[in-house]
Structures are given as structure tokens and as C-alpha cells.
Amino acid sequence: MMILLRELAGLFVDDGALALAILAFVGLAGMAAVLMPNTPLVAGAVLLFGCLAALVSSVARTDRR
């Protein structure tokens, strides 16, 4: 049972740096949404471009290995 749970968790958190970067950008987008409630596009842009940057960085890092 533990092996199954580890494998399942590995599907979602294979790259810890990617998961941390996405969490950081979600936090930044949340702060932007709270600090600038009249401009929701800013929070959306931070989330979109931040997650894309994190993904590209992760792919580039994996490609170098």
C-alpha cells in the first residue's frame, strides 16, 4: 500500500523545484489579487507567465541532465 501511495504522489510531485516555483507564483498571484482588486488581469498574468516560466525552466533543467 505504501508503494502505491508513493507512486501516486510521484505523479504529482516529480520535480520538487517545479512544485515550489508554482506555489511561489500562486502566492504572488494571490498577493497581486489582494493588493490590486480592481485589476484581476494582473494576477492572471502573474499566474500564467510565472507558471509558464517555471515549466520552461524545469524542462530546460531536465534536458541538461
C-alpha positions in Angstrom: 0.0 0.0 0.0 2.8 2.4 0.8 4.5 1.7 -2.6 1.2 2.6 -4.3 0.9 5.9 -2.3 4.5 6.8 -3.1 3.9 6.2 -6.8 0.7 8.2 -6.8 2.5 11.1 -5.0 5.3 10.9 -7.5 2.9 11.5 -10.3 2.1 14.9 -8.9 5.4 15.9 -7.3 8.1 14.5 -9.6 10.1 17.7 -9.6 10.2 19.4 -6.3 11.7 22.6 -7.7 8.9 22.9 -10.2 6.3 22.4 -7.4 7.9 25.1 -5.3 8.1 27.5 -8.1 4.5 27.0 -9.0 3.5 27.5 -5.3 5.5 30.7 -5.3 3.8 32.1 -8.3 0.4 31.1 -7.0 1.3 33.1 -3.8 2.4 36.1 -5.9 -0.7 36.0 -7.9 -2.8 35.8 -4.7 -1.0 38.8 -3.3 -1.4 40.7 -6.5 -5.2 39.9 -6.4 -5.4 41.2 -2.9 -3.3 44.3 -3.4 -4.9 45.3 -6.7 -8.5 44.0 -6.6 -9.6 46.3 -9.4 -7.1 44.8 -11.9 -7.6 41.0 -11.9 -5.7 40.7 -15.2 -2.5 41.4 -13.4 -2.9 38.5 -11.1 -3.9 36.3 -14.0 -0.8 37.4 -16.0 1.5 36.7 -13.0 0.0 33.3 -12.7 0.1 32.5 -16.4 3.5 33.8 -17.2 5.1 32.7 -13.9 3.9 29.1 -14.3 5.0 29.0 -17.9 8.4 30.3 -16.9 8.7 27.7 -14.2 7.7 24.9 -16.7 10.2 26.1 -19.3 12.9 26.3 -16.7 12.1 22.8 -15.4 12.2 21.3 -18.9 15.5 23.1 -19.7 16.9 21.8 -16.4 15.8 18.2 -17.2 17.2 18.4 -20.7 20.6 19.3 -19.4 20.7 16.2 -17.2 
